[in-house]
XYZ file of C-alpha atoms in Angstrom:
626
model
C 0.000 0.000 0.000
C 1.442 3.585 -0.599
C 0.510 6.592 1.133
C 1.706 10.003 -0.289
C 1.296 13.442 0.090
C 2.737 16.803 -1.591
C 3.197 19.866 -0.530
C 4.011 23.072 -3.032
C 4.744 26.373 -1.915
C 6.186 30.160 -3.673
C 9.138 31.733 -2.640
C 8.253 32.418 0.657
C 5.177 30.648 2.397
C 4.032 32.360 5.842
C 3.567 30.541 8.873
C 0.720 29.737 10.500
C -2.575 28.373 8.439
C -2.466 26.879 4.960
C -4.582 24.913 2.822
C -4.176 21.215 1.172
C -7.174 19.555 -1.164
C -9.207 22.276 -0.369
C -8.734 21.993 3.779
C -7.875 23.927 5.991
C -4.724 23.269 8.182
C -3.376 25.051 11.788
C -6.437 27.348 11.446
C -6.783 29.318 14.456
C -10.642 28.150 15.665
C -11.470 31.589 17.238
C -10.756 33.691 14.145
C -13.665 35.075 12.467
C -14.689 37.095 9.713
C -15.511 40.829 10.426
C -18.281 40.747 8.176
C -19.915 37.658 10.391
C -19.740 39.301 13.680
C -23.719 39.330 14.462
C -24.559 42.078 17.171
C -27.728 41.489 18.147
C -28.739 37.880 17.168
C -31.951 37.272 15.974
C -32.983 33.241 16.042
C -35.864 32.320 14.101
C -37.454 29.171 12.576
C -39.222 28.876 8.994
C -42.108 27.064 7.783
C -42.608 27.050 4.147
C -45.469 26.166 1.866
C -46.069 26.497 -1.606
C -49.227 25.657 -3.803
C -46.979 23.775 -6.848
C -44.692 20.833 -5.913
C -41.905 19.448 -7.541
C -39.367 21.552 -9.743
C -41.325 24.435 -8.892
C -41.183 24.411 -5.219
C -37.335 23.321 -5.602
C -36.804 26.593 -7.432
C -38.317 28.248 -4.666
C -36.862 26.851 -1.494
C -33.128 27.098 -3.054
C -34.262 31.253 -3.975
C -35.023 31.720 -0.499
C -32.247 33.196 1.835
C -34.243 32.883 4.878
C -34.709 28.601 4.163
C -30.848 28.844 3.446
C -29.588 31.375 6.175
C -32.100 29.576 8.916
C -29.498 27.718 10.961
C -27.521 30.965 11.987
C -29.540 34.106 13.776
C -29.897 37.160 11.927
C -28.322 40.371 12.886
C -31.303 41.846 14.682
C -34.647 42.505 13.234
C -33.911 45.042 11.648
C -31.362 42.112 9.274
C -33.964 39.879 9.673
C -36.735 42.300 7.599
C -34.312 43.244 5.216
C -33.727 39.637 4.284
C -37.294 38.309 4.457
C -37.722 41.448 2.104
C -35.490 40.533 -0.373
C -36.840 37.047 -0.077
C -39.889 38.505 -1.567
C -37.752 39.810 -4.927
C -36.386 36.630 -5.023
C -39.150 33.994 -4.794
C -40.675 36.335 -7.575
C -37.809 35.880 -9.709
C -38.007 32.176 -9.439
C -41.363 32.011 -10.139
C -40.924 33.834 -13.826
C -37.910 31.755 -14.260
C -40.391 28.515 -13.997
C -43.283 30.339 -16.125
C -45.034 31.457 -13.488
C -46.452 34.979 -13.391
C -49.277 35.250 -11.201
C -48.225 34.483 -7.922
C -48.199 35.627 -5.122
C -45.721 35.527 -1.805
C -46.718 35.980 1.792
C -43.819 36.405 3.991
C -44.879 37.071 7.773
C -42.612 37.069 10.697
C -44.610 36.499 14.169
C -47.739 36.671 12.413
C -46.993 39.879 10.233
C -46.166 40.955 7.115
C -42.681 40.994 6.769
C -43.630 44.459 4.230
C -45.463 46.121 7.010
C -42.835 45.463 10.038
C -40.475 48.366 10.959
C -36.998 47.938 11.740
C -36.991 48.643 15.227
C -40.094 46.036 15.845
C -39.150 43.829 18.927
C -39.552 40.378 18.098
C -39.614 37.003 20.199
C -36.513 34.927 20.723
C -36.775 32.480 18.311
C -39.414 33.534 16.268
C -41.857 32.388 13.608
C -41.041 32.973 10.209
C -43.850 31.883 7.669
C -42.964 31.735 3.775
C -46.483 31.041 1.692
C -45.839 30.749 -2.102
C -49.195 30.773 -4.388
C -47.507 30.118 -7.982
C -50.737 30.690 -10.239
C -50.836 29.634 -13.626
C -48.569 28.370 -15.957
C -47.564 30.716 -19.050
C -46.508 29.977 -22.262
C -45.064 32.226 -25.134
C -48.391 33.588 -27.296
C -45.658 35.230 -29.529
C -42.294 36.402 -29.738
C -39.673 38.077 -32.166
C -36.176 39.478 -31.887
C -35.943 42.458 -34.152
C -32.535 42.883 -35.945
C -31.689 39.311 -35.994
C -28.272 38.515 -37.319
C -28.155 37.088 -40.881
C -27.195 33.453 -40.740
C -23.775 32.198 -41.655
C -22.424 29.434 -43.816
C -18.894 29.146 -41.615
C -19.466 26.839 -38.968
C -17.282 28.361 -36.683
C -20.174 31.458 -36.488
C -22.963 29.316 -36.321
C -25.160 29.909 -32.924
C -28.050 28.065 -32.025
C -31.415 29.815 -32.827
C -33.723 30.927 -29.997
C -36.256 28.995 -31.109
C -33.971 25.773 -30.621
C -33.814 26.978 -26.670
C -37.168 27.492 -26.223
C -37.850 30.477 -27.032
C -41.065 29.916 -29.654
C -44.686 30.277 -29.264
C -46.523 28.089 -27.230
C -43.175 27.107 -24.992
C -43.165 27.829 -21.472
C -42.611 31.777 -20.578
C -39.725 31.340 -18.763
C -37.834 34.465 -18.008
C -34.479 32.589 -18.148
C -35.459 31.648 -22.027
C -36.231 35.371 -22.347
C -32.347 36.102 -21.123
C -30.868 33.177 -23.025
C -32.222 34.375 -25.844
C -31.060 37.579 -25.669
C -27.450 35.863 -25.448
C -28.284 33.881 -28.537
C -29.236 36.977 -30.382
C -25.857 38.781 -29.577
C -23.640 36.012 -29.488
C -24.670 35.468 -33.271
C -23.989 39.314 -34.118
C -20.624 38.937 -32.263
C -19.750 35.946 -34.098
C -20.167 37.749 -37.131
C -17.577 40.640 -36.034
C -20.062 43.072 -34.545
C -18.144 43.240 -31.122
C -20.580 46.193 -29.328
C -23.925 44.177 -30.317
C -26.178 45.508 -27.446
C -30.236 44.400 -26.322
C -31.847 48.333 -26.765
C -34.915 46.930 -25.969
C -37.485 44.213 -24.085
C -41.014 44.014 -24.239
C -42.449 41.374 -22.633
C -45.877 41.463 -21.642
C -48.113 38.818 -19.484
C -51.606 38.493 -20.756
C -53.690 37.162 -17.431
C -56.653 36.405 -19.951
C -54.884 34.001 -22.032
C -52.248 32.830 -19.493
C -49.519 33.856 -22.363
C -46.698 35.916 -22.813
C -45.248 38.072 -25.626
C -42.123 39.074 -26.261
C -40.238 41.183 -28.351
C -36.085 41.635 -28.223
C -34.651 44.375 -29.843
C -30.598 44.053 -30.934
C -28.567 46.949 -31.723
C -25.688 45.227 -33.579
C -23.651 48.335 -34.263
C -20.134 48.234 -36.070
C -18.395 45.718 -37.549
C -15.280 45.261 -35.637
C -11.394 44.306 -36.055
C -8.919 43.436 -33.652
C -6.722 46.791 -32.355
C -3.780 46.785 -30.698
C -3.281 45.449 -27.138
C -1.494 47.589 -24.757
C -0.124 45.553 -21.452
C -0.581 46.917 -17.760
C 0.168 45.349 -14.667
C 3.771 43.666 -15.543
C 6.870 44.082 -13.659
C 9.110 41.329 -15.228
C 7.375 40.109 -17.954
C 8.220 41.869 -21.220
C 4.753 43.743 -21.924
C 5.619 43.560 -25.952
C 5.893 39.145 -25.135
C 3.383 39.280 -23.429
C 1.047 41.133 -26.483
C 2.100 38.685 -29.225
C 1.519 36.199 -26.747
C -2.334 36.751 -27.038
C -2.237 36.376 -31.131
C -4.683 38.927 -31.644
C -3.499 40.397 -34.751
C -4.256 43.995 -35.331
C -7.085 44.301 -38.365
C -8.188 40.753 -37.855
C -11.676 40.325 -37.770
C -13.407 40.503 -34.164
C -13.749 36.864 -33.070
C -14.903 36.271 -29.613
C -13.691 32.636 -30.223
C -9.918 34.445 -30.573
C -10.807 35.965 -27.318
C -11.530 32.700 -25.986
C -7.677 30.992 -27.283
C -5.761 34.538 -26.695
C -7.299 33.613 -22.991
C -5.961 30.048 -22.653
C -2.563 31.293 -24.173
C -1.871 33.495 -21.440
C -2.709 30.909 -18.965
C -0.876 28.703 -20.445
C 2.223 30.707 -19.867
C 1.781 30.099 -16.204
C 2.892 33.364 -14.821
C -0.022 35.096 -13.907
C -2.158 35.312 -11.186
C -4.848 37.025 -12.777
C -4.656 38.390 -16.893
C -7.972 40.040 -18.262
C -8.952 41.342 -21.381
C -10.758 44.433 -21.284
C -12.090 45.591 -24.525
C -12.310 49.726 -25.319
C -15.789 51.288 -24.785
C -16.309 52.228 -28.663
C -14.638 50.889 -31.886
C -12.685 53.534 -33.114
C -13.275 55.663 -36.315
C -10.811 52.849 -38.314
C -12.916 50.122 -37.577
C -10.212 48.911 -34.677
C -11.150 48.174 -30.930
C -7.992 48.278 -28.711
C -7.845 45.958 -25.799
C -5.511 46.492 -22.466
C -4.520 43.439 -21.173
C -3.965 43.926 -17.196
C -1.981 41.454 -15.638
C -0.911 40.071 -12.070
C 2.277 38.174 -12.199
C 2.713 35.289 -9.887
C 6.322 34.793 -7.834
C 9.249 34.421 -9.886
C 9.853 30.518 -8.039
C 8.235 27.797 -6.482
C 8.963 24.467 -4.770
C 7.033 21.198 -4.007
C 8.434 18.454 -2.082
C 6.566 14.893 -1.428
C 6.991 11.379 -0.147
C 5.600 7.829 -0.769
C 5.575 4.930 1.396
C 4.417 1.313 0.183
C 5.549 -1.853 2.289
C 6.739 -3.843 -0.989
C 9.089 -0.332 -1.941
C 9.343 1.623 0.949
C 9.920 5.019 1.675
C 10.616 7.277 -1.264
C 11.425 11.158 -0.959
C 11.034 13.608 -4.217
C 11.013 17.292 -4.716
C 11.173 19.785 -7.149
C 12.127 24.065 -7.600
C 10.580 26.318 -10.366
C 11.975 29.226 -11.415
C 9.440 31.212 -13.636
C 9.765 34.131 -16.060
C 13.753 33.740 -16.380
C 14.404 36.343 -18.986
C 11.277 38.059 -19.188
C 9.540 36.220 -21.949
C 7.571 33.556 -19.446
C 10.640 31.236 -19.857
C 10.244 28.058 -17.001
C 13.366 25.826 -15.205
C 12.312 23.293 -13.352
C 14.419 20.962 -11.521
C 13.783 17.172 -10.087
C 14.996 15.076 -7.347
C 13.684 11.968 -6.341
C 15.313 9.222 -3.990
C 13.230 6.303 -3.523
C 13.247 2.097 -2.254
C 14.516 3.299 1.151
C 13.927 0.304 3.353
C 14.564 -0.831 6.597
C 17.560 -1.934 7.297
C 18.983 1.114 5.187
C 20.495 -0.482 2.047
C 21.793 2.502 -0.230
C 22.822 0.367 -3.468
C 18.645 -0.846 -3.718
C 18.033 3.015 -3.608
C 16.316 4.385 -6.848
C 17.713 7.946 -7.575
C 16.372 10.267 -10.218
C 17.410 13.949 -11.126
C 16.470 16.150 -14.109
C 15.495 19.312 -15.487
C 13.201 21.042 -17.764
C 13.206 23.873 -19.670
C 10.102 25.280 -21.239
C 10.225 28.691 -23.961
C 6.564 29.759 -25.234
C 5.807 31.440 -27.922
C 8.984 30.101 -29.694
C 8.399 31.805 -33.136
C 4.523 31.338 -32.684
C 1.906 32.148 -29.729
C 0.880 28.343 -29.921
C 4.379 26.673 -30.084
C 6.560 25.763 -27.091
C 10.022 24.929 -27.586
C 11.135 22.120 -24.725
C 14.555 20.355 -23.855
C 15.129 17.968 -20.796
C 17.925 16.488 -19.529
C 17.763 14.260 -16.648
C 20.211 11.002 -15.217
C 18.583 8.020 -13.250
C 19.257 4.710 -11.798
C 16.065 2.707 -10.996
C 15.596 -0.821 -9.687
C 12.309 -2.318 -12.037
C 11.215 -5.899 -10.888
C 12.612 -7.097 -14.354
C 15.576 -5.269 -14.875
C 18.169 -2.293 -13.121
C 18.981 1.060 -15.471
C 21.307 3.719 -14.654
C 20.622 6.292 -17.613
C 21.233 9.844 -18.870
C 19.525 11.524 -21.796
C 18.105 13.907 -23.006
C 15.736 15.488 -25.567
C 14.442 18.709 -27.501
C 11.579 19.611 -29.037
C 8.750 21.430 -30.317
C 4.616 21.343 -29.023
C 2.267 23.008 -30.811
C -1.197 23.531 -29.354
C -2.769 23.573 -32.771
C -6.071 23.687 -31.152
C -8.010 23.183 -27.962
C -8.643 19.610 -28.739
C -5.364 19.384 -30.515
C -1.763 19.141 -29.890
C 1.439 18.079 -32.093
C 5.032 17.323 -30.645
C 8.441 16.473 -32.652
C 12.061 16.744 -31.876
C 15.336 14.633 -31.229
C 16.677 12.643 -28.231
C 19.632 11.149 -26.852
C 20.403 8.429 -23.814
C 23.293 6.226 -22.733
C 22.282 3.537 -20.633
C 23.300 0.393 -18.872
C 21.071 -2.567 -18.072
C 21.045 -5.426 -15.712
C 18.959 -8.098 -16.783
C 18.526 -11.903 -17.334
C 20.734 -11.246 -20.199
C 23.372 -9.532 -18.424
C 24.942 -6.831 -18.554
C 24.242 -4.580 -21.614
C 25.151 -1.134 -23.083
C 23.346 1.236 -25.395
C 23.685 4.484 -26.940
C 20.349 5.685 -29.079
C 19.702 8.697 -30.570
C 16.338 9.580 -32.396
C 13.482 11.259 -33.091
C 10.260 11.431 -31.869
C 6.444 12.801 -32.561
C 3.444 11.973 -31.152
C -0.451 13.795 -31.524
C -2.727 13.820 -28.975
C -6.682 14.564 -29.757
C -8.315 15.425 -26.051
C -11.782 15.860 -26.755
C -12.720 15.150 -22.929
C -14.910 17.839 -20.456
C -11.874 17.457 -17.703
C -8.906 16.125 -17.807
C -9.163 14.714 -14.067
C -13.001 13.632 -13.652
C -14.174 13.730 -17.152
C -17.502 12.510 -17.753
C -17.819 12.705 -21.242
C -16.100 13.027 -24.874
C -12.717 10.899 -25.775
C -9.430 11.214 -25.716
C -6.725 9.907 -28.405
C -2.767 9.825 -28.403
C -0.100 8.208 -30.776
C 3.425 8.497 -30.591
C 6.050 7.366 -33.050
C 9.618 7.028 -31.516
C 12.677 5.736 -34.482
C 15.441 5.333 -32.912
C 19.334 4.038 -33.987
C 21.455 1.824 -31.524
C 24.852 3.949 -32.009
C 26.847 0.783 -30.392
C 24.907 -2.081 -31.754
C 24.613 -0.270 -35.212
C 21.284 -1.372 -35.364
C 18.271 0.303 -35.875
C 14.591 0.542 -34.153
C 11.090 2.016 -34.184
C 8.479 2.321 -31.168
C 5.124 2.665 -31.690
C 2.362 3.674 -29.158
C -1.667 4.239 -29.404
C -4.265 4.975 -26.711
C -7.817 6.032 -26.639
C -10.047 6.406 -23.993
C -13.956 7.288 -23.988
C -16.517 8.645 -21.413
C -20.364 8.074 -21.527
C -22.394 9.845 -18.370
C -25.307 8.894 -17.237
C -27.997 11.342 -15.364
C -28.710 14.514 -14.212
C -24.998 15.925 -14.036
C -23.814 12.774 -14.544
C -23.594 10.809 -11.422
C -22.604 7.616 -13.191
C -20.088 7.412 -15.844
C -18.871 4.666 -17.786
C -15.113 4.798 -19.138
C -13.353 2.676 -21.311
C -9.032 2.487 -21.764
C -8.004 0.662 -25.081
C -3.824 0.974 -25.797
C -1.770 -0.755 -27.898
C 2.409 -0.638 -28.746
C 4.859 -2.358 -30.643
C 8.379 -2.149 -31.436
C 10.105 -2.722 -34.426
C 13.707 -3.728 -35.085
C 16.286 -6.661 -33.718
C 15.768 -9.522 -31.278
C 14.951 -8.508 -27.733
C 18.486 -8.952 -26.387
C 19.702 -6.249 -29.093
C 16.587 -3.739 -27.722
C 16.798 -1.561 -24.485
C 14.565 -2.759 -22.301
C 13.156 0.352 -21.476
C 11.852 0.759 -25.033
C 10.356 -2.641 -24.810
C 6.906 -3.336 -22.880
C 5.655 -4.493 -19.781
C 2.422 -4.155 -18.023
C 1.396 -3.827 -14.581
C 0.617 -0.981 -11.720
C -1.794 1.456 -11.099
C -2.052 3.117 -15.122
C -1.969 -0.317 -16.435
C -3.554 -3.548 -15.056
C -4.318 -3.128 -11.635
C -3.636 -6.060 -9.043
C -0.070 -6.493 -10.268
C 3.061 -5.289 -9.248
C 4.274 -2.151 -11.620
C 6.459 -3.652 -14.581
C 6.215 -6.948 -13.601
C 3.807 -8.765 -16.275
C 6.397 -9.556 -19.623
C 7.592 -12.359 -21.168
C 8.651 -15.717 -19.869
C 11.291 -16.739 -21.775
C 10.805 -20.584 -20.621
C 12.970 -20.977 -17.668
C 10.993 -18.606 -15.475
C 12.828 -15.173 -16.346
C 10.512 -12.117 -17.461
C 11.521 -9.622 -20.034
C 10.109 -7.017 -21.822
C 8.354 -7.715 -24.897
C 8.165 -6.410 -28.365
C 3.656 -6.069 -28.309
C 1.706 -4.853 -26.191
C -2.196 -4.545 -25.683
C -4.429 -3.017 -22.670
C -7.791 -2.814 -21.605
C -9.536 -1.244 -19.048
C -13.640 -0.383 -18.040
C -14.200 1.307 -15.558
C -17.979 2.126 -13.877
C -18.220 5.306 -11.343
C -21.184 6.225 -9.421
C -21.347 8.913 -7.238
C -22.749 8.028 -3.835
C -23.088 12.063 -2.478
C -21.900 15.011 -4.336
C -18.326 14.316 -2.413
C -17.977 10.594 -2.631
C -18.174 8.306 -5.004
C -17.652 4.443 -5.604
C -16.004 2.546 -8.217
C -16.150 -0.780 -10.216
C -13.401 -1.797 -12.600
C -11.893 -4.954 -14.790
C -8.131 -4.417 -15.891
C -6.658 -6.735 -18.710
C -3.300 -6.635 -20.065
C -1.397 -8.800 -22.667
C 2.702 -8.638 -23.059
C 3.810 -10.555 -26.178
C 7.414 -11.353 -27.501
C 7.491 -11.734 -31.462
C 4.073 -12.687 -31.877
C 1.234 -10.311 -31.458
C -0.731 -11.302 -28.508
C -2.839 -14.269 -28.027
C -5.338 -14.682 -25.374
C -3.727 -17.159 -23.058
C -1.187 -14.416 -22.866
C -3.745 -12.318 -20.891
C -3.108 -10.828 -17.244
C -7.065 -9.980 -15.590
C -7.042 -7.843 -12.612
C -9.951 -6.381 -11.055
C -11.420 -4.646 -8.247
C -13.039 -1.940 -6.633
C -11.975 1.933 -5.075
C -13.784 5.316 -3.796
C -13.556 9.130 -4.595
C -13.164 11.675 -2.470
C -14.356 15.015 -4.327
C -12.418 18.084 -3.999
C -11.636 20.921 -5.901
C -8.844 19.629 -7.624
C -10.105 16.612 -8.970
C -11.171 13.284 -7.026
C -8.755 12.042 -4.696
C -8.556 7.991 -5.826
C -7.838 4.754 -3.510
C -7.962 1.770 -5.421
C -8.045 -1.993 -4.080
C -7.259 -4.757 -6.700
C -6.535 -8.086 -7.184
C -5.261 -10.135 -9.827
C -7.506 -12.875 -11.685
C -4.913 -15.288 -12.509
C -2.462 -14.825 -10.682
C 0.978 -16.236 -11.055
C 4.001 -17.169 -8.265
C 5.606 -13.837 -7.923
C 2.462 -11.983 -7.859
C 0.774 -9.884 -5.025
C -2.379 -11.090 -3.818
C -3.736 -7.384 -3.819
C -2.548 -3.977 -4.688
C -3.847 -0.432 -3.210
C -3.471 2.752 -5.751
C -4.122 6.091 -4.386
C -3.800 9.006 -6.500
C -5.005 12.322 -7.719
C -7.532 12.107 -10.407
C -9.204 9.223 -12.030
C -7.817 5.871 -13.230
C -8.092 7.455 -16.807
């Protein structure tokens, strides 16, 4: 079993409280916030009723601040009134947003009107708050329009969905949220067009009691087409402002594009420098057609530093940590540098310790806002349960976020190794190339609950002391179906595949062959440990390799969850694999829920099991399986 946890700090972290997962640590308990400090409490107790069940009366008892606020006293009667007041605004505004347009609310507090009561009104201690919704009728649209509707578009990339497709048509329910996303609709179709200060000028809607209907008319402005001005940068003090411009790619006399808006947006936090950046458009388009933008940023420190540690009884201890310096020269530039020293056991044995060091430096915008120009070096010696590498390499490279969905990699690498294996001792030199493509078409990357996700990488290499060539070869896709309201049950499917071409195993590093096993593979077994046999018992990599995972999630609350899940794995040597080459593991794990993804504990066993093998595993990690 392994237990970890991380900590990551900037420059300088203050003593005292701080916060991990979204909890609070070292918190002093008496500390409280000057806007909570209640003078004069005021307890009370609500009783609610409302003449429509359901949705409706769902709507209504999450509007209602005095329902919400009811476990904690109110600042006095005098807070008390003001809130049951604005309870009134409120409970109206979720009756329109459910179609609903001749009610009527009763709020009394110790038998009065909550409209009539002055401020200063002494009141018991608790006392009786009564909330009495009528909802009346239900309205639908008689007839509606939106005058100065924007032409409609052939380029896909403008299309917006019609009002009509949301609702908003006669004979639909009058809900005033249709009314609003409608509105939206209207000007996001004007924006998409270039018309940047597209503006509502006017709403009619009117409630016919008679009929129990509703008309409405929307009235768009859609004013000037629009290009792209120039951005002007505020708020740096070591990022170059001009950098930081280009970075956004808004190119001056481009068409307006709110979808540009939208990438210049993830650009900038993709630099991973800023606290806070925010485009803020100019309050007319100038007499050129141009809108200027000023960009106003908040940089974050200039370094930061994470340190963790692991502990599993088959590995033991293992320590790791890492520093960041960001913004080097002034053009979001990143170093980062990692240790890790793991396999400490008891008693200390330092020539079973794994050791790991490296570094990583990152240049954006190299030549092109959605390019990133990225070279590692790092040096390792690592004890697998097939085989021992001490390594150094390294490798540069280009990634291009083509798209949101989209990103392409290339470049060249490097590595001398040594290997100590069943077949001895071995030396290689490689250099090569490498490119991969990855397609993430998922709604998160840590709990995603729909969409798929696709990734190839092609790795050539040449064996500079064997003089022999090779060629790697690596697919994965993975798919997401939810099920429900929000989705509280998700299935996921895992399907990857690999092969290697080139000499016979003994002339291939083993870290470029395959092997299966651990927590992002087949669950149950030991990580690395399901290969080949060779006949006499020995495991080595192999030259195929296909995985399979499904996985079912349910969510028990909205912070815990419960999963179901069947691993399969198959390791082959020159043959591609057959099925009585297959490794089954399965098993079960919960989710904890937190703002940065699920935390994950795992419990697995393997189906057919063979001498060597664990007779359960325990993952834990951040994030789901896949």
């Amino acid at each position: 079993m392994c237990i970890g946890l991380a900590l990551s700090a900037g420059a300088v972290m203050p003593a005292g409280a701080f916060e991990l997962f979204g909890m609070k640590f070292f918190e002093d308990p008496n500390a409280a916030d000057e806007d909570a400090v209640i003078v004069d409490p005021q307890p009370y107790f609500v009783t609610f009723t409302s003449s429509e069940g359901g949705g409706v009366e769902a709507a209504l008892r999450n509007a209602s601040a005095l329902l919400a606020d009811e476990a904690e006293p109110a600042s006095g009667a005098a807070g008390l009134i003001a809130k049951a007041r604005g309870d009134y605004r409120r409970l109206l505004a979720a009756l329109y947003a459910e179609g609903h347009y001749g009610g009527a609310v009763s709020i009394r507090i110790g038998g009065v009107e909550a409209a009539k009561l002055a401020p200063d009104v002494k009141l018991p201690d608790p006392v009786d708050v009564t909330i009495a919704v009528t909802a009346g009728p239900l309205f639908t649209f008689g007839s509606v329009s939106i005058a100065n509707q924007a032409p409609a578009t052939n380029d896909p990339d403008d299309q917006v969905d019609l009002p009509v497709l949301r609702g908003f048509g006669a004979g639909e329910v009058a809900r005033s949220t249709v009314i609003l996303r409608a509105e939206q609709l209207a000007l996001e179709a004007w924006r998409q067009q270039g018309y940047a200060k597209a503006e509502i000028v006017g709403r009619e809607v009117v409630a016919d009691h008679a009929t129990n209907t509703v008309a409405a008319v929307i009235t768009v402005n859609p004013g000037r087409l629009a290009a792209f001005g120039p951005v002007r940068v505020t708020g740096t003090t070591n990022m170059n402002p001009e950098f930081v411009a280009q970075q956004t790619g808004l190119a001056v006399g481009s068409e307006y594009d709110p979808d540009q808006l939208d990438r210049a947006q993830k650009r900038l936090d993709r630099l991973e420098v800023f606290r806070s950046a925010r485009l803020e458009a100019a309050e007319s388009i100038g007499s050129d057609g141009l809108l200027p933008y000023e960009l106003i940023v908040e940089e974050l420190p200039g370094r930061r530093f994470g340190f963790g540690a692991t502990y599993s009884s088959v590995d033991g201890l293992g320590l790791e940590g890492y520093h960041l310096w960001r913004n080097l020269f002034g053009q979001a530039e990143r170093l980062r540098l990692d240790a890790r020293v793991a396999s400490i056991g008891y008693p200390v044995d330092t020539s079973q310790f794994d050791y790991f060091v490296g570094g990583t430096f990152t240049k954006p915008g190299f030549y092109h806002p959605d390019v990133d120009l990225v070279a590692t070096v790092s040096a390792e010696r690592t004890i697998y349960p097939q085989y021992t590498e001490t390594s150094a390499g390294g490798r540069v490279g280009l990634s291009w976020f083509f798209s949101d969905e989209l990103t392409l990699e290339g470049g060249a690498s490097f590595e001398i190794a040594r290997f100590d294996d069943d077949f001895g001792t071995r030396d290689f030199q490689t250099a090569g190339v490498y490119a991969g493509i990855v397609y993430d078409g998922r709604d998160s990357s840590v709990d995603p609950t729909e969409g798929w996700y696709a990734a190839a990488n092609l790795e050539p290499y040449f064996d500079l002391l064997g003089g022999k060539p090779g060629a790697r070869l690596v697919v994965e896709g993975r798919t997401y179906f939810g099920f429900g309201e929000d989705d509280p049950f998700v299935l996921a499917g895992r399907l990857k595949a690999g092969a290697v071409l080139g000499p016979d195993l003994v002339d291939i590093p083993p870290d470029k062959l395959f092997f299966a096993g651990g927590g992002g593979s087949v669950r149950g077994y030991t990580f690395k440990s399901i290969g080949v046999d060779d006949g006499m018992g020995n495991i080595t990599g192999g030259r195929y390799l296909l995985e399979a995972s499904l996985e079912a999630r349910a969510k028990v609350t909205n912070d815990i969850g419960v999963v179901g899940f069947v691993d399969g794995g198959y390791v082959a040597a020159d043959t591609f694999p057959g099925l009585d080459d297959l490794r089954l593991g399965a098993g079960v794990g919960v989710r904890y829920y937190t703002g940065l993804g699920p935390l994950r504990l795992d419990v697995a066993v393997p189906l057919n099991k063979k001498a060597g093998d664990p007779d359960y595993a325990i993952y834990a990690g951040i994030g789901q399986a896949f």
